[in-house]
Short mmCIF file of N, CA and C in Angstrom, two decimals:
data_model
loop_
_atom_site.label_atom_id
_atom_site.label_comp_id
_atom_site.label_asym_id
_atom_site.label_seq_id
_atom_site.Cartn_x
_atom_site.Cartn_y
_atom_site.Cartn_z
N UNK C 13 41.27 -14.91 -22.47
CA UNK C 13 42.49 -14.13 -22.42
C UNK C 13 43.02 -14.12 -20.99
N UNK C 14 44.62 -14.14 -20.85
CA UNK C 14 44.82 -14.26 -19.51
C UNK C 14 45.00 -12.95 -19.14
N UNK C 15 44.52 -11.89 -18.04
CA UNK C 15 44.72 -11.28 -17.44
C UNK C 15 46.26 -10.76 -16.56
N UNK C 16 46.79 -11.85 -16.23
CA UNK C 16 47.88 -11.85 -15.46
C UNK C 16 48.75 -10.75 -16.09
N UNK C 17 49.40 -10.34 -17.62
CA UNK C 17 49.95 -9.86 -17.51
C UNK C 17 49.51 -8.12 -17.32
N UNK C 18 48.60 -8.17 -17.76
CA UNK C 18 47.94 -7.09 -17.63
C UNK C 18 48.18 -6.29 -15.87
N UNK C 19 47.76 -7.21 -15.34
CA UNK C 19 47.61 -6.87 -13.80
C UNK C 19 48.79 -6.59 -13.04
N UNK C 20 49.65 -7.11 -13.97
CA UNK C 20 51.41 -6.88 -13.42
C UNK C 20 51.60 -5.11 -13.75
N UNK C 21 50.98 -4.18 -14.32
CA UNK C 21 50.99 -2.97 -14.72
C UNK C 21 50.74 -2.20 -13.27
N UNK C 22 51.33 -1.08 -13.35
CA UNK C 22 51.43 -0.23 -12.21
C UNK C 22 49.93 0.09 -12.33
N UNK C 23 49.57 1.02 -11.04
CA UNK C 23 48.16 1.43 -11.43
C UNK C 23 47.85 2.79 -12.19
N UNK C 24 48.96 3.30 -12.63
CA UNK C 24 49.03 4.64 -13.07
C UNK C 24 48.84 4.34 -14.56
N UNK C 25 49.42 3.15 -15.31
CA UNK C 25 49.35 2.66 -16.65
C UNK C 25 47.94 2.18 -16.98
N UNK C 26 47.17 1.51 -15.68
CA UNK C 26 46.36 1.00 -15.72
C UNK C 26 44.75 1.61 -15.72
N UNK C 27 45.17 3.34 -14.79
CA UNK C 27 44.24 3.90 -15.03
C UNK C 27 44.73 4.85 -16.40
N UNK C 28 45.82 5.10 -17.09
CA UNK C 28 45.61 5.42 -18.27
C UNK C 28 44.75 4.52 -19.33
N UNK C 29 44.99 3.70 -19.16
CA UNK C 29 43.93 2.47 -20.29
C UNK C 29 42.70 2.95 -20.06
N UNK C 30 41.97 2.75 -19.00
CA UNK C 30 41.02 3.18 -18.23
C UNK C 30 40.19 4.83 -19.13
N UNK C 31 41.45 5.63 -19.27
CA UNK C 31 40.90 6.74 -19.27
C UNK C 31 41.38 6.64 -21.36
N UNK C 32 41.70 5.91 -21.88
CA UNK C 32 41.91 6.00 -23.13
C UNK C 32 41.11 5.68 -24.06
N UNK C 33 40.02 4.82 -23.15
CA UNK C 33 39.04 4.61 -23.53
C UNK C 33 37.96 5.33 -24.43
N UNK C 34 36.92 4.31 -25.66
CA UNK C 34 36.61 5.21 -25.90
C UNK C 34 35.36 5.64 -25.59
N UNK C 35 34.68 5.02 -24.99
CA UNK C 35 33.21 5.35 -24.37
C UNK C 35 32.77 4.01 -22.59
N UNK C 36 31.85 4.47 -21.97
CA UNK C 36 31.71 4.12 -21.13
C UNK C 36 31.55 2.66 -20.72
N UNK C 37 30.97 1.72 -22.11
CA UNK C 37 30.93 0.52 -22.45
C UNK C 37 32.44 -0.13 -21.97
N UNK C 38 33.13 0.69 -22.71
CA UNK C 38 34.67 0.19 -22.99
C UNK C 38 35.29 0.27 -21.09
N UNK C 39 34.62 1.25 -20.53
CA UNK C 39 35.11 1.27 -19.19
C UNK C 39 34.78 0.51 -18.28
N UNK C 40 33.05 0.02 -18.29
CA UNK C 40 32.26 -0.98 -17.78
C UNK C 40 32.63 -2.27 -18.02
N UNK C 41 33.38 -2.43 -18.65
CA UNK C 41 33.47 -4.24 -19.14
C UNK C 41 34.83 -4.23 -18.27
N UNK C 42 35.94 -3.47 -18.20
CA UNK C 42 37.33 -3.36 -17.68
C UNK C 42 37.20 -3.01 -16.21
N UNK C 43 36.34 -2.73 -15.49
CA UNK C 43 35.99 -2.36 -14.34
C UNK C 43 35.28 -4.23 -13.97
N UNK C 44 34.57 -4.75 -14.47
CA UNK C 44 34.15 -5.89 -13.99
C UNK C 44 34.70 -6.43 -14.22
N UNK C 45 35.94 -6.91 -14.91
CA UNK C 45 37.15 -7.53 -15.32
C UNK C 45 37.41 -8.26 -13.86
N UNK C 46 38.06 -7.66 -12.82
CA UNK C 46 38.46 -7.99 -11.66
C UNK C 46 38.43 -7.13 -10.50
N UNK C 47 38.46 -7.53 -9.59
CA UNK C 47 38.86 -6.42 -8.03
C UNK C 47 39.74 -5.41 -8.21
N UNK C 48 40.70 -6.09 -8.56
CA UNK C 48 41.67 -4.85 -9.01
C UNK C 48 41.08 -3.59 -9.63
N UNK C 49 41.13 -3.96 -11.10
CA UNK C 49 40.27 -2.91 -12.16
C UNK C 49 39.30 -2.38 -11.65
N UNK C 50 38.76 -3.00 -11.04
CA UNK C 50 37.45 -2.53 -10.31
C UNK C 50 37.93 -1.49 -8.60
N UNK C 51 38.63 -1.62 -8.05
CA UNK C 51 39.55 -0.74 -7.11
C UNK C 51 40.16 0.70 -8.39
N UNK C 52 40.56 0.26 -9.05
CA UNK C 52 41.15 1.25 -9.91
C UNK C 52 40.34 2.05 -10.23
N UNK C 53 39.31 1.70 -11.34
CA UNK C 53 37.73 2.20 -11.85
C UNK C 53 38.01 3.55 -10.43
N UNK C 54 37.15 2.75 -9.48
CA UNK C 54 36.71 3.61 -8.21
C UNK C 54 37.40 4.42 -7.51
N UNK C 55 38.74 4.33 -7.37
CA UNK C 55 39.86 5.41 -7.37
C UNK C 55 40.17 6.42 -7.64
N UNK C 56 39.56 6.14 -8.88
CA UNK C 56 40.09 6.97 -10.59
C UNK C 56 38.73 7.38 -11.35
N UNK C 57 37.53 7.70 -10.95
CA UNK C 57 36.29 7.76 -11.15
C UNK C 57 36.74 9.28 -12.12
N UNK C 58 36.59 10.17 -11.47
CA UNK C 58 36.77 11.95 -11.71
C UNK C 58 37.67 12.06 -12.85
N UNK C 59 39.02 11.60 -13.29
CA UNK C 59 39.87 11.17 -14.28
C UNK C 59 39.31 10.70 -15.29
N UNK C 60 38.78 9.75 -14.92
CA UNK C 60 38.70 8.98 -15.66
C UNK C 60 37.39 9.29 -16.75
N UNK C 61 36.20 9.75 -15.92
CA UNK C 61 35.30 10.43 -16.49
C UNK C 61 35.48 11.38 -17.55
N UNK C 62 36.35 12.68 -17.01
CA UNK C 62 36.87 13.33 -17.58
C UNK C 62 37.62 13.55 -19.14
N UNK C 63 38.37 12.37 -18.91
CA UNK C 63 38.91 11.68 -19.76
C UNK C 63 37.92 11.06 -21.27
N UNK C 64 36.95 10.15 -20.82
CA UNK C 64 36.29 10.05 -21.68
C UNK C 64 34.92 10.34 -22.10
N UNK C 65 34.85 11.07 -21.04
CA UNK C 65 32.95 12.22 -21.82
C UNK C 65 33.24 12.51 -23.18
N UNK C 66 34.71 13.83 -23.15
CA UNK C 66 34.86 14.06 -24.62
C UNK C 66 34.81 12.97 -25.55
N UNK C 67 34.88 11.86 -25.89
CA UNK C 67 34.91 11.28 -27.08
C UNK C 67 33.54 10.38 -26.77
N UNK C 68 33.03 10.03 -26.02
CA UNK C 68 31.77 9.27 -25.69
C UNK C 68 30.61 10.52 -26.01
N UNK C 69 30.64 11.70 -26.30
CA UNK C 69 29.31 12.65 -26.17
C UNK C 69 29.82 13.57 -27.57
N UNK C 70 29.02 13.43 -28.39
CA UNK C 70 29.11 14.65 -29.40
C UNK C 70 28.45 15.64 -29.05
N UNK C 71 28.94 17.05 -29.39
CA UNK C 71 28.50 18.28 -28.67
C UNK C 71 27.52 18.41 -27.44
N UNK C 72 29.18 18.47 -26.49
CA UNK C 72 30.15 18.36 -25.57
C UNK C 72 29.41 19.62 -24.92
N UNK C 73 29.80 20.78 -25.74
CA UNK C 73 29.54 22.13 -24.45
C UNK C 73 28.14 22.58 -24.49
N UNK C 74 27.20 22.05 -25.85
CA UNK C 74 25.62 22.23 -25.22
C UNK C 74 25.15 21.24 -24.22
N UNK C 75 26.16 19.97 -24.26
CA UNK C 75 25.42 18.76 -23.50
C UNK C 75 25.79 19.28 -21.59
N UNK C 76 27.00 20.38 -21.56
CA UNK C 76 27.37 20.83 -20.09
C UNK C 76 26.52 21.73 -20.14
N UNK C 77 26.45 22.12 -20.73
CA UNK C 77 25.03 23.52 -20.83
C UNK C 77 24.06 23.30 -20.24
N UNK C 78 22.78 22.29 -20.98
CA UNK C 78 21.89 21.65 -20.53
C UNK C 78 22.58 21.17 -19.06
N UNK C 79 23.76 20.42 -18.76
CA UNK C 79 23.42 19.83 -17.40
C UNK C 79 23.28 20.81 -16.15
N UNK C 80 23.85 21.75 -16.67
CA UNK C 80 24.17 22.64 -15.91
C UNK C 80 22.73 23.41 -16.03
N UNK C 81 21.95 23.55 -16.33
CA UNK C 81 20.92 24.17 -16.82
C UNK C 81 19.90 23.21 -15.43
N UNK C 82 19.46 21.68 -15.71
CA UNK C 82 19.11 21.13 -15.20
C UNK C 82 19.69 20.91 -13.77
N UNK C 83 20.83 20.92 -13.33
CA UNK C 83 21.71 21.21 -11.54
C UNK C 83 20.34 22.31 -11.75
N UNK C 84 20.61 23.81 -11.89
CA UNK C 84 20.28 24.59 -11.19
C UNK C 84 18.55 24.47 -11.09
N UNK C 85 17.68 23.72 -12.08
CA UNK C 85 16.59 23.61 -12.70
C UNK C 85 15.85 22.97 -11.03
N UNK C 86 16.82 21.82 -10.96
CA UNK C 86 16.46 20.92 -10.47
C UNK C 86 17.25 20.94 -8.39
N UNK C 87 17.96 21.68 -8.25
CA UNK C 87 18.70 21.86 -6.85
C UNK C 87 18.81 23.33 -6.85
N UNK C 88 18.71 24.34 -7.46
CA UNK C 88 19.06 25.35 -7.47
C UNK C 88 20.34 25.86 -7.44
N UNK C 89 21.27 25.00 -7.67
CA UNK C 89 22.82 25.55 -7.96
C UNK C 89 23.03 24.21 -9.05
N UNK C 90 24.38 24.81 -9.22
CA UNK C 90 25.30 23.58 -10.01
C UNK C 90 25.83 22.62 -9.51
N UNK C 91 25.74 21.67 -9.60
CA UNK C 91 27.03 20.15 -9.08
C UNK C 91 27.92 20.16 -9.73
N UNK C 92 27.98 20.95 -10.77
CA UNK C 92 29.64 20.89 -12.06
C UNK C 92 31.16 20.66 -10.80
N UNK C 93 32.03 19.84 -10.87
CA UNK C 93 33.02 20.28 -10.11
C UNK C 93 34.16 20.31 -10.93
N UNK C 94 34.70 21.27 -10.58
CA UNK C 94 35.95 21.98 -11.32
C UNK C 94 37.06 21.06 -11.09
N UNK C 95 38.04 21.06 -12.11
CA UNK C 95 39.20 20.47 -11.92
C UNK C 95 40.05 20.02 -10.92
N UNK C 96 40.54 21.10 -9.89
CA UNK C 96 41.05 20.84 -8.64
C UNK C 96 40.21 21.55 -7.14
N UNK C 97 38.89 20.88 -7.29
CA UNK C 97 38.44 21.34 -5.82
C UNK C 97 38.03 20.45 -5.42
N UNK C 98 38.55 19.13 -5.69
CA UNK C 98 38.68 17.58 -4.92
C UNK C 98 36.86 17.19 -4.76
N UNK C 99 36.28 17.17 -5.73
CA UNK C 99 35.17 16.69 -6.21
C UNK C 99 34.94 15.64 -5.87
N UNK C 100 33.94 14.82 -5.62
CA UNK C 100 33.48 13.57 -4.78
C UNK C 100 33.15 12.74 -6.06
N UNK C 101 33.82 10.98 -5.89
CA UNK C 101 33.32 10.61 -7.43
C UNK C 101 31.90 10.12 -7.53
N UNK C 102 30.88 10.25 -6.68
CA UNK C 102 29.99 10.30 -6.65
C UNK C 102 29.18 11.37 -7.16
N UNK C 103 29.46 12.62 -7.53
CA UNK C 103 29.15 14.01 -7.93
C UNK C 103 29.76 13.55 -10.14
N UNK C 104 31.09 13.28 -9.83
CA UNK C 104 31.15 13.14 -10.97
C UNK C 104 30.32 12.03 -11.82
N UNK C 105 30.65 10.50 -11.07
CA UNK C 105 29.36 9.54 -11.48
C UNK C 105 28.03 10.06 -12.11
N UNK C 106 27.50 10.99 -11.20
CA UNK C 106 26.29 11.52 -11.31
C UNK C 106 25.95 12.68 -12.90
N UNK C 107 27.50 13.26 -12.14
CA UNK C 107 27.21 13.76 -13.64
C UNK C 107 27.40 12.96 -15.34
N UNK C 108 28.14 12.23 -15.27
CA UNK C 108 28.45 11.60 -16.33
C UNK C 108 27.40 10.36 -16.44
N UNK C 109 26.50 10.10 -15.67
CA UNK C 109 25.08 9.60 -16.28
C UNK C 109 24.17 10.60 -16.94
N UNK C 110 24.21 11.96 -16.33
CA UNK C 110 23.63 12.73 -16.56
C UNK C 110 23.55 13.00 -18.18
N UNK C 111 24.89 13.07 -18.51
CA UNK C 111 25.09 13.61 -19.86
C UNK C 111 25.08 12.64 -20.61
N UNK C 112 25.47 10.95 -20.49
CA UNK C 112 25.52 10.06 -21.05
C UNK C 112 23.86 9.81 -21.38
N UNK C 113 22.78 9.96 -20.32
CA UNK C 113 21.09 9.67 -20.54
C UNK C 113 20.79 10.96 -21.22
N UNK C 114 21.34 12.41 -21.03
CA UNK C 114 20.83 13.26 -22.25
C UNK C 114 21.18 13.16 -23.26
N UNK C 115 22.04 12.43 -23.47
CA UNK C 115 22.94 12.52 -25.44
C UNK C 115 22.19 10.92 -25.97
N UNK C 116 21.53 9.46 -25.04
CA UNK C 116 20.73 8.92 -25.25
C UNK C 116 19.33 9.72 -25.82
N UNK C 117 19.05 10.37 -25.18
CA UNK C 117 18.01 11.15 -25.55
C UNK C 117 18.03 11.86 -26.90
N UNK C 118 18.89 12.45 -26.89
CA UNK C 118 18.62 13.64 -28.32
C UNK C 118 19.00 12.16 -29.37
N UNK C 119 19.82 11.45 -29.33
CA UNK C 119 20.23 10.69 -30.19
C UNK C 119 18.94 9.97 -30.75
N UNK C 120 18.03 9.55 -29.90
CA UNK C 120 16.97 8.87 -29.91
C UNK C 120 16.07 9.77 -30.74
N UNK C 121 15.85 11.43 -30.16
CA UNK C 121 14.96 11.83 -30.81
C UNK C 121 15.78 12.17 -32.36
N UNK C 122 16.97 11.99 -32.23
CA UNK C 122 17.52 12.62 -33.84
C UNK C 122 17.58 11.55 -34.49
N UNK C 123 16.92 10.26 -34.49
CA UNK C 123 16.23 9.15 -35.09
C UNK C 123 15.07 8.71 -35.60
N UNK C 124 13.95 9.55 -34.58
CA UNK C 124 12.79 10.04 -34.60
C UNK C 124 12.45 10.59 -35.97
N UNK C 125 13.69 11.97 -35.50
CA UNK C 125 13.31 12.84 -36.73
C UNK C 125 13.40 12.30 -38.30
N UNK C 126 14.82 12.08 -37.98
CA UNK C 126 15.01 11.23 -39.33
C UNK C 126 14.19 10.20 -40.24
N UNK C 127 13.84 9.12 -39.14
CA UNK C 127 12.64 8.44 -39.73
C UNK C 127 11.57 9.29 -40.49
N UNK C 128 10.82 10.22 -39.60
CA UNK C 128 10.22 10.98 -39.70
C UNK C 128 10.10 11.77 -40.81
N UNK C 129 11.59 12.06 -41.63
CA UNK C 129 11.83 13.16 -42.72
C UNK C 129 12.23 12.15 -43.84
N UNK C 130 11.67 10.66 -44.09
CA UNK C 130 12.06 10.09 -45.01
C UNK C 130 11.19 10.49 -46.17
N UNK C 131 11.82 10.52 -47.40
CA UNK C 131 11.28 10.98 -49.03
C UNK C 131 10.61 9.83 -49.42
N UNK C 132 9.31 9.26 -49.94
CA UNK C 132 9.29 8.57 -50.48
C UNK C 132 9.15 8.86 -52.09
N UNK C 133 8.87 7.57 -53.07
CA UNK C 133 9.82 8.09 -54.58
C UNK C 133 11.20 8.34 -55.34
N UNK C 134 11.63 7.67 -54.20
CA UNK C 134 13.01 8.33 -54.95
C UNK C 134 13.46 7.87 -56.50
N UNK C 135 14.35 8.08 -57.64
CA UNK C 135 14.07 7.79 -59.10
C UNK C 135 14.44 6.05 -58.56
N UNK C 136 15.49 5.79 -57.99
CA UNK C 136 15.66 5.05 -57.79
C UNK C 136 14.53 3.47 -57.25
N UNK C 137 13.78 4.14 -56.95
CA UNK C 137 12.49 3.29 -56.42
C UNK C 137 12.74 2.58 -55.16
N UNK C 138 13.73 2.87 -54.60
CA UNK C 138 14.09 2.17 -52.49
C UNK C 138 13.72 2.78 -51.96
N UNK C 139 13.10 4.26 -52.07
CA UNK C 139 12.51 4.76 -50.98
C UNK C 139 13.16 4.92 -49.65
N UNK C 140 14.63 4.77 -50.26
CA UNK C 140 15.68 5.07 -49.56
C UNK C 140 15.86 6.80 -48.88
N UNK C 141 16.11 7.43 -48.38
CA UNK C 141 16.16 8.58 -47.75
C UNK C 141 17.52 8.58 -46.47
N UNK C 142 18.70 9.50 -47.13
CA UNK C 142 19.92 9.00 -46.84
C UNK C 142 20.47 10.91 -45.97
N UNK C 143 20.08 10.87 -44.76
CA UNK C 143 20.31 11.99 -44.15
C UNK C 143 21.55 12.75 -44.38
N UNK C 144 21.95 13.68 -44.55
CA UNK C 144 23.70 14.24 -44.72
C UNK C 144 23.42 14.55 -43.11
N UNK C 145 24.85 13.93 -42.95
CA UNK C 145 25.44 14.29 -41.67
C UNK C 145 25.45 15.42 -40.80
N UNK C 146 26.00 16.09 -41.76
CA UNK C 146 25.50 17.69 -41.27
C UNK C 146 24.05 17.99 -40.84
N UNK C 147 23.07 17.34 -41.19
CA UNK C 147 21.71 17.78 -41.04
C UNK C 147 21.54 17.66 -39.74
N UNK C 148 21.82 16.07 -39.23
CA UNK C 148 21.45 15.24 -38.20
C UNK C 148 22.61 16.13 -36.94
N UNK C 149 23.86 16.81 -37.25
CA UNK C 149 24.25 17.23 -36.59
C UNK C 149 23.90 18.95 -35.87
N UNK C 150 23.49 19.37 -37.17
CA UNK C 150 23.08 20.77 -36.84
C UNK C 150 21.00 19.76 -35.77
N UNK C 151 20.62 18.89 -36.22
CA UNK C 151 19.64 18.78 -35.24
C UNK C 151 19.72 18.47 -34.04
N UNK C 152 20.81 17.89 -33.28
CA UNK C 152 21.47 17.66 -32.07
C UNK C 152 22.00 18.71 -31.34
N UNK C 153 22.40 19.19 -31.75
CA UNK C 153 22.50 20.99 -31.73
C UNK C 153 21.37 22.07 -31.05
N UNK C 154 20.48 21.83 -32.66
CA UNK C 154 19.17 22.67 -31.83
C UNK C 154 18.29 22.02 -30.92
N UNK C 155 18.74 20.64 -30.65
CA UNK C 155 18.18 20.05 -29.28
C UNK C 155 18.58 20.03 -28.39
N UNK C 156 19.89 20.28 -28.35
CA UNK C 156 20.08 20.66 -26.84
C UNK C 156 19.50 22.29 -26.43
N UNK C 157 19.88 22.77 -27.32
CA UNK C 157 19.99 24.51 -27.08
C UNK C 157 18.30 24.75 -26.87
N UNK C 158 17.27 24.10 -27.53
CA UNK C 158 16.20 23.97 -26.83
C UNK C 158 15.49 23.40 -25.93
N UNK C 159 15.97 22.44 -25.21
CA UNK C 159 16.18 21.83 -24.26
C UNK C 159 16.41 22.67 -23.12
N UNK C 160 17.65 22.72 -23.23
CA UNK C 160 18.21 23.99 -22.35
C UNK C 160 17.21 25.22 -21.91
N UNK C 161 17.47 25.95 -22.86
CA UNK C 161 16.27 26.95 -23.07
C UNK C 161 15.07 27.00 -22.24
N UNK C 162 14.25 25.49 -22.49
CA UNK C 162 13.55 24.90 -21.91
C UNK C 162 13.46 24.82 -20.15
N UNK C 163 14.28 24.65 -20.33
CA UNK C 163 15.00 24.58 -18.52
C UNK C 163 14.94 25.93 -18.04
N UNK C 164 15.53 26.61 -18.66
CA UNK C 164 16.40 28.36 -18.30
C UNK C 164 15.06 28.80 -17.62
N UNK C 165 14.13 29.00 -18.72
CA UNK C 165 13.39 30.03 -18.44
C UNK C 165 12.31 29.96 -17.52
N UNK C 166 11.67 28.67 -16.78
CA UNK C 166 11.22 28.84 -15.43
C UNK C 166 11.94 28.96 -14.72
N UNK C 167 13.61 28.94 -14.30
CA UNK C 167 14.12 29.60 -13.63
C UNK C 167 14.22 30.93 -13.22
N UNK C 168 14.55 31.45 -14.96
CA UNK C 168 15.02 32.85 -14.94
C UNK C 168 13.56 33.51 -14.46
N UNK C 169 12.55 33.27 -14.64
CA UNK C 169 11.30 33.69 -14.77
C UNK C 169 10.53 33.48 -13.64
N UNK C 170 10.98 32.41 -12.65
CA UNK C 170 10.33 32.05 -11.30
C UNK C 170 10.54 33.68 -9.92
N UNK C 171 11.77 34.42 -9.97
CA UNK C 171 11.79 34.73 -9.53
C UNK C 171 10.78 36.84 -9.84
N UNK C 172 10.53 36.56 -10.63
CA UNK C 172 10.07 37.56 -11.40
C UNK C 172 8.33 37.86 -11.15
N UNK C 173 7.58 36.30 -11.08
CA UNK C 173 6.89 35.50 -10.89
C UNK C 173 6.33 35.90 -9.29
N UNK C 174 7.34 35.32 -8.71
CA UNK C 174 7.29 35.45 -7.89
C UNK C 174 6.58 36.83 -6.95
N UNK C 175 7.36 37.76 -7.56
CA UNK C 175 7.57 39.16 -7.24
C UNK C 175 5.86 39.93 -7.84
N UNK C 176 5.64 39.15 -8.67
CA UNK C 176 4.49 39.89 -9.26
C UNK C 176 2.58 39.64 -8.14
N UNK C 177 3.02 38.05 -7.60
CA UNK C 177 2.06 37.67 -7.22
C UNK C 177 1.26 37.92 -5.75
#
């Protein structure tokens, strides 16, 4: 495919594509595309992120939960950066691996499980075992929120701990 016309696009059109995207794959291949795209990408990091966590991460506000859980777990404050307090795209990078390797994770273990919860017998005789959606979603769910959890409470509890010893 030729590129050329593409590249004739302002960079404002160009980081909309960028950010219309629908997962990080889709951003990684358009970023190595060329210098350009790749100037753009890096420009446009914080946007662009922004832009596509929501549709790249199913449940979105336990997966900020947990990260945010883990910042403080792990540095003792948050790295979250807010909308307009000119955030470093290195902070955002960071975070959007963050959440992209925890939603790897639960995904992985909500595969686990599944395997795990297969029926055998069915009348049918495939031994087929066909999860409802809902199941696998309410379990992504209670993995983050225990996860989290997980995190919280040597925090909340370190300083308490502390005090006793």
């Amino acid at each position: 495919m030729d590129l050329a016309p593409l590249l004739t696009l302002p960079p404002e059109l160009l980081c909309q594509i960028f950010e219309s995207a629908d997962d990080f794959s889709v951003v990684a291949a358009l970023a190595r595309t060329n210098r350009r795209l790749d100037a753009i990408w890096r420009s446009n990091t914080i946007s662009i992120c922004k832009a596509v966590i929501p549709r790249a991460i199913s449940h979105l506000p336990d997966a900020d939960r947990l990260a945010e859980a883990e910042d403080e777990a792990t540095t003792g404050h948050l790295l979250r950066q807010d909308d307009d307090d000119g955030g470093s795209s290195h902070t955002a990078l960071f975070r959007a691996k963050r959440l992209l390797g925890n939603a790897r994770c639960v995904s992985a273990a909500r595969d686990i499980w599944v395997n795990a919860c297969r029926f055998h017998g069915f009348p049918d005789g495939k031994n087929n075992c066909h999860m409802r959606t809902s199941l696998g979603e309410n379990f992504e769910h209670v993995y983050y929120v225990i996860w989290t959890l997980g995190l919280m409470v040597p925090v909340v509890m370190a300083p308490r701990l502390r005090d006793q010893a």
